[in-house]
Coordinates of C-alpha atoms and ligand atoms in Angstrom, one line a residue:
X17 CA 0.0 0.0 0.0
X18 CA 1.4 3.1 -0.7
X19 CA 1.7 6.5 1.2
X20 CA -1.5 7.7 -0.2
X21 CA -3.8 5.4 0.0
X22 CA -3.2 5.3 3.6
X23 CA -4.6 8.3 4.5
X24 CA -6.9 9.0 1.4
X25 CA -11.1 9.0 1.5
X26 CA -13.0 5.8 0.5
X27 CA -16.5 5.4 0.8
X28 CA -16.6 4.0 4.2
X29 CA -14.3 7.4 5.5
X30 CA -17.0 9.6 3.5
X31 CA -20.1 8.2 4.6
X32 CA -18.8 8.1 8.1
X33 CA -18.0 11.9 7.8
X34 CA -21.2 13.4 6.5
X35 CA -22.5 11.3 9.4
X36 CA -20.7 12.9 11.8
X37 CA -21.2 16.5 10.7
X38 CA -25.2 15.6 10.1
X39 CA -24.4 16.4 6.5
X40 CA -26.8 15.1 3.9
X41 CA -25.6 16.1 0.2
X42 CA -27.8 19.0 -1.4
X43 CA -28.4 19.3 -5.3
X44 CA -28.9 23.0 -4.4
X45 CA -25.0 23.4 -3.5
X46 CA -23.9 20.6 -6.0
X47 CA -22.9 18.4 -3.1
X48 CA -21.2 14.8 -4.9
X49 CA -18.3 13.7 -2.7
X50 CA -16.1 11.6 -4.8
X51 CA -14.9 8.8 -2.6
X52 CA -12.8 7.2 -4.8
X53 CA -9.0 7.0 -4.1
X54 CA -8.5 6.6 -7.9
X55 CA -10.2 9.5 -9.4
X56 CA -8.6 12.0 -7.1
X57 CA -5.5 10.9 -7.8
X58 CA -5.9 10.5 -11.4
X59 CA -7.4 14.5 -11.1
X60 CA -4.1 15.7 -9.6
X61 CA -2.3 13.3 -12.2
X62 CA -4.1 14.8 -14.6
X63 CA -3.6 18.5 -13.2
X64 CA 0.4 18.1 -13.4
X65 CA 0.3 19.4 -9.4
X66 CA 3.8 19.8 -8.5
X67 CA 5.7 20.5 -5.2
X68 CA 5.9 24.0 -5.9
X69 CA 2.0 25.1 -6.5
X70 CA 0.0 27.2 -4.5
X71 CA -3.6 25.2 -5.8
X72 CA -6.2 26.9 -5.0
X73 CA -9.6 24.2 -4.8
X74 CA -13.1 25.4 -5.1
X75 CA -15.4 23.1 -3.4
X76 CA -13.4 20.7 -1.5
X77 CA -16.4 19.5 0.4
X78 CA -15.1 16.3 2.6
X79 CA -12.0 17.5 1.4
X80 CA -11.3 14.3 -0.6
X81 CA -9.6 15.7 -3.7
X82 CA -8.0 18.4 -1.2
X83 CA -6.1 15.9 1.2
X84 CA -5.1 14.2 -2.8
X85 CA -3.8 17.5 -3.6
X86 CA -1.8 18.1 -0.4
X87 CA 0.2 14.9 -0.8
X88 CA 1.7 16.7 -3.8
X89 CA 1.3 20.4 -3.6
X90 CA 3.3 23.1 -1.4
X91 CA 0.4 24.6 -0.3
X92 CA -3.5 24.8 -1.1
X93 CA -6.5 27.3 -0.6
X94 CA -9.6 25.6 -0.3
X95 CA -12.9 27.7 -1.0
X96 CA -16.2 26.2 0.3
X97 CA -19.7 27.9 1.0
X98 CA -21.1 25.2 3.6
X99 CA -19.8 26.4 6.7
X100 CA -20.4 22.2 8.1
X101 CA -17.7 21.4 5.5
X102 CA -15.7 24.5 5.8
X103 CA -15.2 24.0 9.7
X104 CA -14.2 20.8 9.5
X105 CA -11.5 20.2 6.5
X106 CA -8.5 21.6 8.9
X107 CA -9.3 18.4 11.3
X108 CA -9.5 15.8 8.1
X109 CA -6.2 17.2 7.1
X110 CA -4.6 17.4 10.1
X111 CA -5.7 13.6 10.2
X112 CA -5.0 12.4 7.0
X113 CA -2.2 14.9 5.8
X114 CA -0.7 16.3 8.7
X115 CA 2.3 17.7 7.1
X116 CA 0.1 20.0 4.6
X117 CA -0.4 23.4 4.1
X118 CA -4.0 24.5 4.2
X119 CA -6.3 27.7 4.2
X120 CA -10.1 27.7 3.9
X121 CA -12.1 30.1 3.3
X122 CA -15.3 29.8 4.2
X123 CA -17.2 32.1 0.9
X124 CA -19.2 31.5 -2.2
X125 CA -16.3 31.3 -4.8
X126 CA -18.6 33.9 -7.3
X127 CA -17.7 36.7 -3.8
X128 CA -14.1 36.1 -4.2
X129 CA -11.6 38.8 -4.6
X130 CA -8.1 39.0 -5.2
X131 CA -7.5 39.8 -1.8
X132 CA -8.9 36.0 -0.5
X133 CA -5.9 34.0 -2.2
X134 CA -2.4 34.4 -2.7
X135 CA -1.2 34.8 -5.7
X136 CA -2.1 30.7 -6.8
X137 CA -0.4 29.2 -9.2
X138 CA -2.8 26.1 -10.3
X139 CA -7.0 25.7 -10.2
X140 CA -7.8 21.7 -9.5
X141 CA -11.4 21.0 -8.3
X142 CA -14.4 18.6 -8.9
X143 CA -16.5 22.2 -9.2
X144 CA -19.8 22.6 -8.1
X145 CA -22.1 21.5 -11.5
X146 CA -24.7 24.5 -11.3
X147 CA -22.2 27.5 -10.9
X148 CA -19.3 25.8 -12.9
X149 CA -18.7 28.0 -15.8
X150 CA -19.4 31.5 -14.2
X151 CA -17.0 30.0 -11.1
X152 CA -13.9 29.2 -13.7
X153 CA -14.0 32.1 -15.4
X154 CA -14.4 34.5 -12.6
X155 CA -11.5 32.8 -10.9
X156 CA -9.3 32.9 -14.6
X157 CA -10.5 36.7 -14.7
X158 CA -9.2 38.0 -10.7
X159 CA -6.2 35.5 -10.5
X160 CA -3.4 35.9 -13.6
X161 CA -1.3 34.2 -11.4
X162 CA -3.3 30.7 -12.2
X163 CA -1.1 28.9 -15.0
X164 CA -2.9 25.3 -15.0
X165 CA -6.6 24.7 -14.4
X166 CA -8.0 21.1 -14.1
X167 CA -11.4 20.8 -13.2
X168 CA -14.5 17.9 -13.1
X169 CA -17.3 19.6 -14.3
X170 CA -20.8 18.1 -15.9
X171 CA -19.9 16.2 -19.3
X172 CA -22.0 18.6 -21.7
X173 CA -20.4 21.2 -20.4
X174 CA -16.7 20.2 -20.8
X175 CA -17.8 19.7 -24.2
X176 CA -19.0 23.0 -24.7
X177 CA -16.0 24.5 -23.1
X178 CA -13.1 22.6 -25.3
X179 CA -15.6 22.6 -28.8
X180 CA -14.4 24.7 -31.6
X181 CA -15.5 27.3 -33.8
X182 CA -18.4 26.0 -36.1
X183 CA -19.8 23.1 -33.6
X184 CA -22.9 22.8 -32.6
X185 CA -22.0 23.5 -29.4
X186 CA -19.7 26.1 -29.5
X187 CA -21.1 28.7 -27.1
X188 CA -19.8 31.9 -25.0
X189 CA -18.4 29.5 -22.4
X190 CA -15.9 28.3 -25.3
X191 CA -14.7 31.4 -26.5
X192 CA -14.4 32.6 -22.8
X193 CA -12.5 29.8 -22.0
X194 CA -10.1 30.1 -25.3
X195 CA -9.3 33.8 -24.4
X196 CA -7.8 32.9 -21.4
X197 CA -5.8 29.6 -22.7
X198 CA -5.9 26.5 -24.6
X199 CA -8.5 23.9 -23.3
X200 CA -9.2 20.4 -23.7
X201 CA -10.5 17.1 -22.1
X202 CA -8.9 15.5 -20.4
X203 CA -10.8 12.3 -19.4
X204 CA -14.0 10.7 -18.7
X205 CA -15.3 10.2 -15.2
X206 CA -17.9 7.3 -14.4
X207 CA -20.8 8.5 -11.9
X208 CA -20.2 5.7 -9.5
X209 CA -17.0 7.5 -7.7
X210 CA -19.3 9.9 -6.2
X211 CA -21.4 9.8 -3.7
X212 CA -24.7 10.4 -3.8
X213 CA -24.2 9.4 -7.4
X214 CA -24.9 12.3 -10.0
X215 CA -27.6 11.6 -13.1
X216 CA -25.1 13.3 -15.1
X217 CA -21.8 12.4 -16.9
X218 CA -18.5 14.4 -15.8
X219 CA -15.4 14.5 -18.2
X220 CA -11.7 16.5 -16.6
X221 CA -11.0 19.9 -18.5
X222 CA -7.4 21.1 -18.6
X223 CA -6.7 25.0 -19.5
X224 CA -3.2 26.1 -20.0
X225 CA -3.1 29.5 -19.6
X226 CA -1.2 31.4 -22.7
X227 CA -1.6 35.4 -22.4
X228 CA -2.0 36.1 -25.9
X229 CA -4.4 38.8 -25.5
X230 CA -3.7 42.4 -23.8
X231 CA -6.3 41.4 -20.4
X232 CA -7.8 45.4 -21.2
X233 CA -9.6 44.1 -24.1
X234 CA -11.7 41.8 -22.4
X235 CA -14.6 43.7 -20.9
X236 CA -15.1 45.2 -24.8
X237 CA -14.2 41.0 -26.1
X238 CA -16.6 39.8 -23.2
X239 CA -19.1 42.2 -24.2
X240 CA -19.0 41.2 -28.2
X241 CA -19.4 37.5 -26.9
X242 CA -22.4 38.1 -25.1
X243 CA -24.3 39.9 -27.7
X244 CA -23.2 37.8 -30.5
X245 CA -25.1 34.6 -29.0
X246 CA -27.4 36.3 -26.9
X247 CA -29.0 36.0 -30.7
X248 CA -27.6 33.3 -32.5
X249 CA -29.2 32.7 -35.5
X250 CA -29.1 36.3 -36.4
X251 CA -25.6 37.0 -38.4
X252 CA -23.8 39.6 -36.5
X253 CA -24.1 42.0 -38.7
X254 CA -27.7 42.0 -36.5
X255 CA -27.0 40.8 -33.5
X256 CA -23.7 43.5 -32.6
X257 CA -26.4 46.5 -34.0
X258 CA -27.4 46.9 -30.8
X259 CA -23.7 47.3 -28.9
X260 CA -22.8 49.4 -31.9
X261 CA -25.8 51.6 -31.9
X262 CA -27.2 50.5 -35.6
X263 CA -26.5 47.7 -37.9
X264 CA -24.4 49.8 -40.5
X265 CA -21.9 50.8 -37.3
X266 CA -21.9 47.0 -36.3
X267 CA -21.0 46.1 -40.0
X268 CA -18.2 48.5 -40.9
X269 CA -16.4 47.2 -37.7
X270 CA -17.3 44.0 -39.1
X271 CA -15.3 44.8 -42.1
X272 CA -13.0 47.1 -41.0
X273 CA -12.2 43.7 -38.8
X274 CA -12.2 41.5 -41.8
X275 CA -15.0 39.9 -40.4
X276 CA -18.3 38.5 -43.3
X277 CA -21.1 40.5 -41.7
X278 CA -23.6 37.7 -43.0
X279 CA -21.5 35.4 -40.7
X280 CA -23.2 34.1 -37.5
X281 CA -21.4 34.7 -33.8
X282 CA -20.1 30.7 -33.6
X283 CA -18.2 30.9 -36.9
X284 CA -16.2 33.1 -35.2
X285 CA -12.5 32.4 -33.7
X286 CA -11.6 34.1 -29.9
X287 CA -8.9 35.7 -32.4
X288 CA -11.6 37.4 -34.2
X289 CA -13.3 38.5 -31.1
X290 CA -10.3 40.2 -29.7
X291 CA -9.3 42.0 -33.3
X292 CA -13.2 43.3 -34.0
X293 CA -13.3 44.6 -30.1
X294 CA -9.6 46.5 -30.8
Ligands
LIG301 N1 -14.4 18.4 -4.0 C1 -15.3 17.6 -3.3 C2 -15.2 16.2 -3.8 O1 -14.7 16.0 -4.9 O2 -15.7 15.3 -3.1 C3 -16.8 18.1 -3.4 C4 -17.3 18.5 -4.7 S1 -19.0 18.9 -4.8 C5 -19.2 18.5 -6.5 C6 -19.0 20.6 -4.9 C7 -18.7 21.3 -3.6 O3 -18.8 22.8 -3.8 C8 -19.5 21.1 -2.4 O4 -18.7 20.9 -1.3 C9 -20.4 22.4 -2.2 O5 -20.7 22.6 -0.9 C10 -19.4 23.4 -2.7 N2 -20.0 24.6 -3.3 C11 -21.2 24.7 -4.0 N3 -21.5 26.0 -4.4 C12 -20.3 26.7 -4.0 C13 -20.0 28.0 -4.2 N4 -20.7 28.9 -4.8 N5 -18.8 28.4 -3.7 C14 -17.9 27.6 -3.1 N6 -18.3 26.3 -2.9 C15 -19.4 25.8 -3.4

């Protein structure tokens, strides 16, 4: 047996834990403990966590994926809303890996500021499935700092995030995503590691952060992103009129960008986002 599986959460150590704190799992917080020794060590696999990251988790509920994450890591920052789970993750570490460096904070992740967590250098979490997106992008948006994200979210919407220009399924949380980095899956992930079992699929999403955009275009990028699907069977020759104040504004910065007016919003590349909003 090795070092980790010593002192990692099965499904005995869960159940026995959400017992003890009077916890039962709510769909309204996303609550699915994974209490699989496997998974979370396959998810910090999967993450490339090294010795020197500062990994800031978002949702570490039991704190099975956290204690996974301290074997490796130099430190982490653990971010949970339910105060139960919140109060109790510095005893399960202290049991199961004593020699870690943790900090909670007890705070919806969509209230978090700059101020809350220093300067991480990775994102890893099994995310909460109903706040997801808006939680990953908020935390790409306030911390530059974060190089590697690897997160379990919902199975559709992994495959929205990594899907390319011209799918069906390419949305505003894929060009989003692309602004900040390049994204793809990185696994699938069975519903019987979690506990109380999801009636959803979950696939791993890695982001790599590359800064090739100047990070003062991205209210004005943001902004095109939004209006370009909020109608997305117009072309966007129609659907930018309104943030350009008339359909013959939104088409000569259409062409002045190089851009097809007649083209619809998901034809277009995060590239040609960032050179219509300059
Ligand atoms: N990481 C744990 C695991 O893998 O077993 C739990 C993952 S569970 C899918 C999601 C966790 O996120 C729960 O602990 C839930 O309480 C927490 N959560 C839900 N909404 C949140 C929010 N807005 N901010 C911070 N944590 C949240």
């Amino acid at each position: 047996m090795t070092r980790s599986e010593a002192h990692l959460l099965g499904p005995a150590e869960i159940r026995e834990l959400a017992d003890k704190l009077g916890v039962s799992p709510t769909k309204k917080l996303g609550q699915n403990f994974v209490h699989d020794p496997n998974t979370v060590r396959r998810i910090v696999a999967a993450g490339d966590v090294t010795s020197s990251d500062h990994v800031v988790e978002i949702g570490p509920g039991l704190g099975s994926l956290t204690v996974a994450l301290l074997d490796t890591a130099q430190r982490v920052t653990a971010v949970e809303i339910d105060p139960r789970l919140a109060a109790e993750l510095p005893e399960t570490v202290a049991q199961r890996a004593p020699f870690g460096d943790l900090t909670v904070v007890n705070k919806d992740a969509l209230q978090v500021t700059a101020t809350d967590v220093e300067s991480p250098t990775a994102l890893v979490a099994n995310l909460p499935y109903n706040v997801s997106v808006p939680v990953l992008l908020h935390f790409l948006e306030i911390f530059p700092s974060i190089e590697r994200v690897l997160v379990m979210v919902q199975a559709e919407v992994a495959d929205r995030l990594a899907a390319q220009p011209g799918s069906k399924i390419y949305g505003v949380p894929s060009v989003k995503a692309d602004f900040y980095g390049d994204v793809r899956l990185a696994g699938n992930i069975g519903r019987r590691v979690f506990w109380p079992e999801p009636n959803v699929d979950s696939k791993l999403v890695r982001i790599d952060r590359r800064d090739r955009f100047d990070h003062a275009v991205r209210p004005e990028v943001f902004a095109l992103i939004d209006a370009a699907f909020a109608q997305r069977r117009k072309t966007l020759r129609a659907a930018l009129s309104g943030h350009y104040g008339s359909g013959q504004a939104a088409e000569d910065a259409l062409v002045a960008a190089g851009i097809d007016p007649k083209l619809r919003g998901e034809r277009l590349s995060v590239d040609d986002y960032v050179r219509l909003a300059r």
